[in-house]
Short mmCIF file of C-alpha atoms in Angstrom, two decimals:
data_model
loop_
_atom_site.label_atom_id
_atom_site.label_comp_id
_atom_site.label_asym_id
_atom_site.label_seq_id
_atom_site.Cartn_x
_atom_site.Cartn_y
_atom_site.Cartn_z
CA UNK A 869 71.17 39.82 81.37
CA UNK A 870 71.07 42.89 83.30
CA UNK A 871 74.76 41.85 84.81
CA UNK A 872 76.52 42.64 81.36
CA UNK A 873 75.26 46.63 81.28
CA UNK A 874 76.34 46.95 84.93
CA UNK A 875 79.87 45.21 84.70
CA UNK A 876 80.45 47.10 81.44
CA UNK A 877 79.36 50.83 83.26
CA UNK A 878 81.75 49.30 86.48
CA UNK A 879 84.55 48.63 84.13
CA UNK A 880 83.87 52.30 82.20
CA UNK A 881 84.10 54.09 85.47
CA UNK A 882 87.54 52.35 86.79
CA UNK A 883 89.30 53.26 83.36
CA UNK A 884 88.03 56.97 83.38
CA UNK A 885 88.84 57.06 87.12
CA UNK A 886 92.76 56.02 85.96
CA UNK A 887 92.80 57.98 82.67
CA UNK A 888 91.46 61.29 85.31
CA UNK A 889 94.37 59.99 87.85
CA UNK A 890 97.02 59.77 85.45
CA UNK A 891 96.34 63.25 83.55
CA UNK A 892 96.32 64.65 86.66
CA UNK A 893 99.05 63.97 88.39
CA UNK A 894 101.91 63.82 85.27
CA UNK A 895 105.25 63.19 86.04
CA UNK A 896 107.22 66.17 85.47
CA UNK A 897 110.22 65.78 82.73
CA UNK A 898 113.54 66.28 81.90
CA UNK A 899 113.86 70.43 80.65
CA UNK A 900 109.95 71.37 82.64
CA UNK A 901 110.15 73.62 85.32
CA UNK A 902 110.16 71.58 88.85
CA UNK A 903 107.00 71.77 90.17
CA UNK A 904 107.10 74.16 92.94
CA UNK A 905 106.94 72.89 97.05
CA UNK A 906 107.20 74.31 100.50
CA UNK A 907 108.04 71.52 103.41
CA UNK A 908 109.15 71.94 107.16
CA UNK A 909 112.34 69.66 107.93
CA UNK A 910 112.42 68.13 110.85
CA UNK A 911 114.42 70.50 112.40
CA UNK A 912 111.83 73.02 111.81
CA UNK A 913 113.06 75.03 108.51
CA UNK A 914 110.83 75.84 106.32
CA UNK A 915 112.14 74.94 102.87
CA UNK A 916 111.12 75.68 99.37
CA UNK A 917 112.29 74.63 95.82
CA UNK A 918 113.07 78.74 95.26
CA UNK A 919 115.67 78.30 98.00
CA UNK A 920 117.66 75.89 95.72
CA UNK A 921 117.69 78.47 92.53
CA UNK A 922 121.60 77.87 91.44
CA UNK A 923 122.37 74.96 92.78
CA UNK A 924 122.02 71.45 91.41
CA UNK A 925 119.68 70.04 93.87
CA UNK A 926 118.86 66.05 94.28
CA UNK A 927 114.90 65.72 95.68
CA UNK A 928 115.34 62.08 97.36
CA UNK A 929 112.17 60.65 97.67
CA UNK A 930 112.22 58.04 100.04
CA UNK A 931 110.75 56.29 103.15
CA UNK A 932 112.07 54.92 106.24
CA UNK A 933 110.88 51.10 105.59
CA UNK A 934 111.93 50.85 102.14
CA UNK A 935 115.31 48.76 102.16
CA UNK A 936 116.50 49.99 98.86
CA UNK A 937 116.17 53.73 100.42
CA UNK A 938 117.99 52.95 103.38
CA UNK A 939 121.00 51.71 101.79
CA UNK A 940 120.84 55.02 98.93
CA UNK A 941 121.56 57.10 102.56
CA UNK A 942 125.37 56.37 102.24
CA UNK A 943 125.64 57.64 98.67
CA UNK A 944 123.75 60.77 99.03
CA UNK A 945 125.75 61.08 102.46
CA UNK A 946 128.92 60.60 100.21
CA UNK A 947 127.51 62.66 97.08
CA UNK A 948 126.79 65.97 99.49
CA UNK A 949 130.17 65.54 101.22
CA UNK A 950 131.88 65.19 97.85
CA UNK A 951 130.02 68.05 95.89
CA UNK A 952 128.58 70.19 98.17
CA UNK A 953 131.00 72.87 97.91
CA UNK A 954 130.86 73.24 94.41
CA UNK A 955 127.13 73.71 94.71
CA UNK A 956 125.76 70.66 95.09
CA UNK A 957 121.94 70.30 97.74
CA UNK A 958 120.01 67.11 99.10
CA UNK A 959 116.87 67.47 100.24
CA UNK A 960 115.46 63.67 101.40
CA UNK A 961 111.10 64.04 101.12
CA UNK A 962 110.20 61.33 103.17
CA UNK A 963 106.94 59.33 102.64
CA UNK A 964 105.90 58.17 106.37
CA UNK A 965 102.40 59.02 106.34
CA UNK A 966 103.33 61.69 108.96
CA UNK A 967 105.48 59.58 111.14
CA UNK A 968 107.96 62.30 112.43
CA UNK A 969 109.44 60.67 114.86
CA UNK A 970 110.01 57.89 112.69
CA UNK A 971 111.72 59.50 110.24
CA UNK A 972 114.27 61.78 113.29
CA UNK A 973 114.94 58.22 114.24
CA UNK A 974 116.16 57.34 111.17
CA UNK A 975 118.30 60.39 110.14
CA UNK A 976 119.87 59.39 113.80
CA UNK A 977 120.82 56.26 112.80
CA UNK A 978 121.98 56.87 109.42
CA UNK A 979 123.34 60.32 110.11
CA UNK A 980 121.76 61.68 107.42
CA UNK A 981 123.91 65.12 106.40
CA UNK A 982 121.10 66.81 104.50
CA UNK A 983 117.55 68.27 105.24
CA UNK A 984 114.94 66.01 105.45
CA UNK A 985 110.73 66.82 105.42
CA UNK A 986 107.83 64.79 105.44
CA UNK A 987 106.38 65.38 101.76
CA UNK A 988 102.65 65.93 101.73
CA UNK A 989 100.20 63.84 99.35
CA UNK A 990 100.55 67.65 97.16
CA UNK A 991 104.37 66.77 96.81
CA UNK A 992 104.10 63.40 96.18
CA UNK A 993 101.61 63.95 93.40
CA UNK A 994 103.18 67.08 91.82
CA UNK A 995 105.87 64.98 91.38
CA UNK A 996 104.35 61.57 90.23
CA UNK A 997 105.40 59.11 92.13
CA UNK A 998 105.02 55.57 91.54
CA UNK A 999 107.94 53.79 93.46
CA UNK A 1000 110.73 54.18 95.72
CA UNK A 1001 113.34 55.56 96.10
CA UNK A 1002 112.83 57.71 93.58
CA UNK A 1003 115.08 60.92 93.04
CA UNK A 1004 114.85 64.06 91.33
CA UNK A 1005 117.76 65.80 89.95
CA UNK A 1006 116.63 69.46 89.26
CA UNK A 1007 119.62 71.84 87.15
CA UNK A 1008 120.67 75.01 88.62
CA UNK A 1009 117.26 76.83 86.57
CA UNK A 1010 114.91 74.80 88.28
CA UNK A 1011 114.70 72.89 86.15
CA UNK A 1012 114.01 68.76 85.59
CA UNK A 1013 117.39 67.29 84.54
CA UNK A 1014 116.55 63.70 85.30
CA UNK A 1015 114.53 61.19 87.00
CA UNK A 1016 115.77 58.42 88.56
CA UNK A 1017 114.05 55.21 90.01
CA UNK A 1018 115.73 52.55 92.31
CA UNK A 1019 119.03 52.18 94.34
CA UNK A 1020 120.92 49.98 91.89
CA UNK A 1021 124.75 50.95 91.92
CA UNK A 1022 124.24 51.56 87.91
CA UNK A 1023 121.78 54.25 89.00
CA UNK A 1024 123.94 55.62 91.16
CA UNK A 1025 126.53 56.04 88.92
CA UNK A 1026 124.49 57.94 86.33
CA UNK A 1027 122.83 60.22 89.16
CA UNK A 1028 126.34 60.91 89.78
CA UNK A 1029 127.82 61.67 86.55
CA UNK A 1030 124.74 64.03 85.51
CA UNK A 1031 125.24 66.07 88.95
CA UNK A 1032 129.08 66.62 87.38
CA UNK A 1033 128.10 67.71 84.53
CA UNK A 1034 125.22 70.01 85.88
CA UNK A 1035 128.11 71.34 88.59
CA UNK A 1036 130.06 72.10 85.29
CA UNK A 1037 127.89 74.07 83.47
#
């Protein structure tokens, strides 16, 4: 009989450990501020989200093993050739548990054309990650504009179309 109080306390203490995990790490949304970051790319800049104030930026979250991120690479290639000069920034936050070489390797051979950093467990929880690839589109405040999960081609479209019409406001 004493295995019922026990189990019950166990089960109490995994729920409040996920109702404390969840509150704590909220997933920012569309019209809140961006929560704020500094990275290093791999190249050695150090990068902030303040350095993207007026520009439409796209935060790629995304690791090197993940096939659906590998194959986003050629749209975000494509996006920041197409829209850069109207104001358009990538920056890819990659997710290899500190695997630096790893992730040069792959910028290599994807020719990546935009900044990439290793995002820290901070970033990755400021921002609320739960899958991958996941991007951010932040508006030229700083702003959350949208949040989009997966690499589908219909998710690509409507990352798109929003970055127009942020470019056109």
């Amino acid at each position: 009989m004493r295995i019922v109080p026990a189990v019950t306390a166990f089960v109490a203490a995994i729920g409040l450990t996920v109702a404390i995990a969840a509150t704590s790490h909220a997933i920012p949304q569309k019209g809140q501020s961006a929560p704020p970051f500094k990275v290093v790319s791999t190249s050695g800049q150090q990068i902030s989200l303040a350095n993207y104030k007026g520009y439409v930026l796209v935060i790629d979250f995304f690791a090197t093993w993940c096939p659906p991120c590998r194959e986003a690479v050629p749209h975000l290639n494509g996006l920041s050739r197409k829209y850069g000069r109207q104001g358009l920034q990538i920056l890819g936050l990659s997710l290899d548990d500190g695997d630096e070489e790893a992730v040069k390797d792959f910028i290599a051979s994807k020719r990546v054309v935009y900044p990439v950093a290793l995002a820290g467990q901070d970033v990755q929880a400021d921002y609320g990650l739960r899958s991958l690839p996941t991007a951010y589109v932040i508006d030229k405040r700083g702003n959350v504009a949208d949040r989009f999960m997966g690499g589908s081609e219909a998710t690509l479209r409507n990352m798109e179309a929003l970055i127009k019409k942020l470019l056109a406001e």
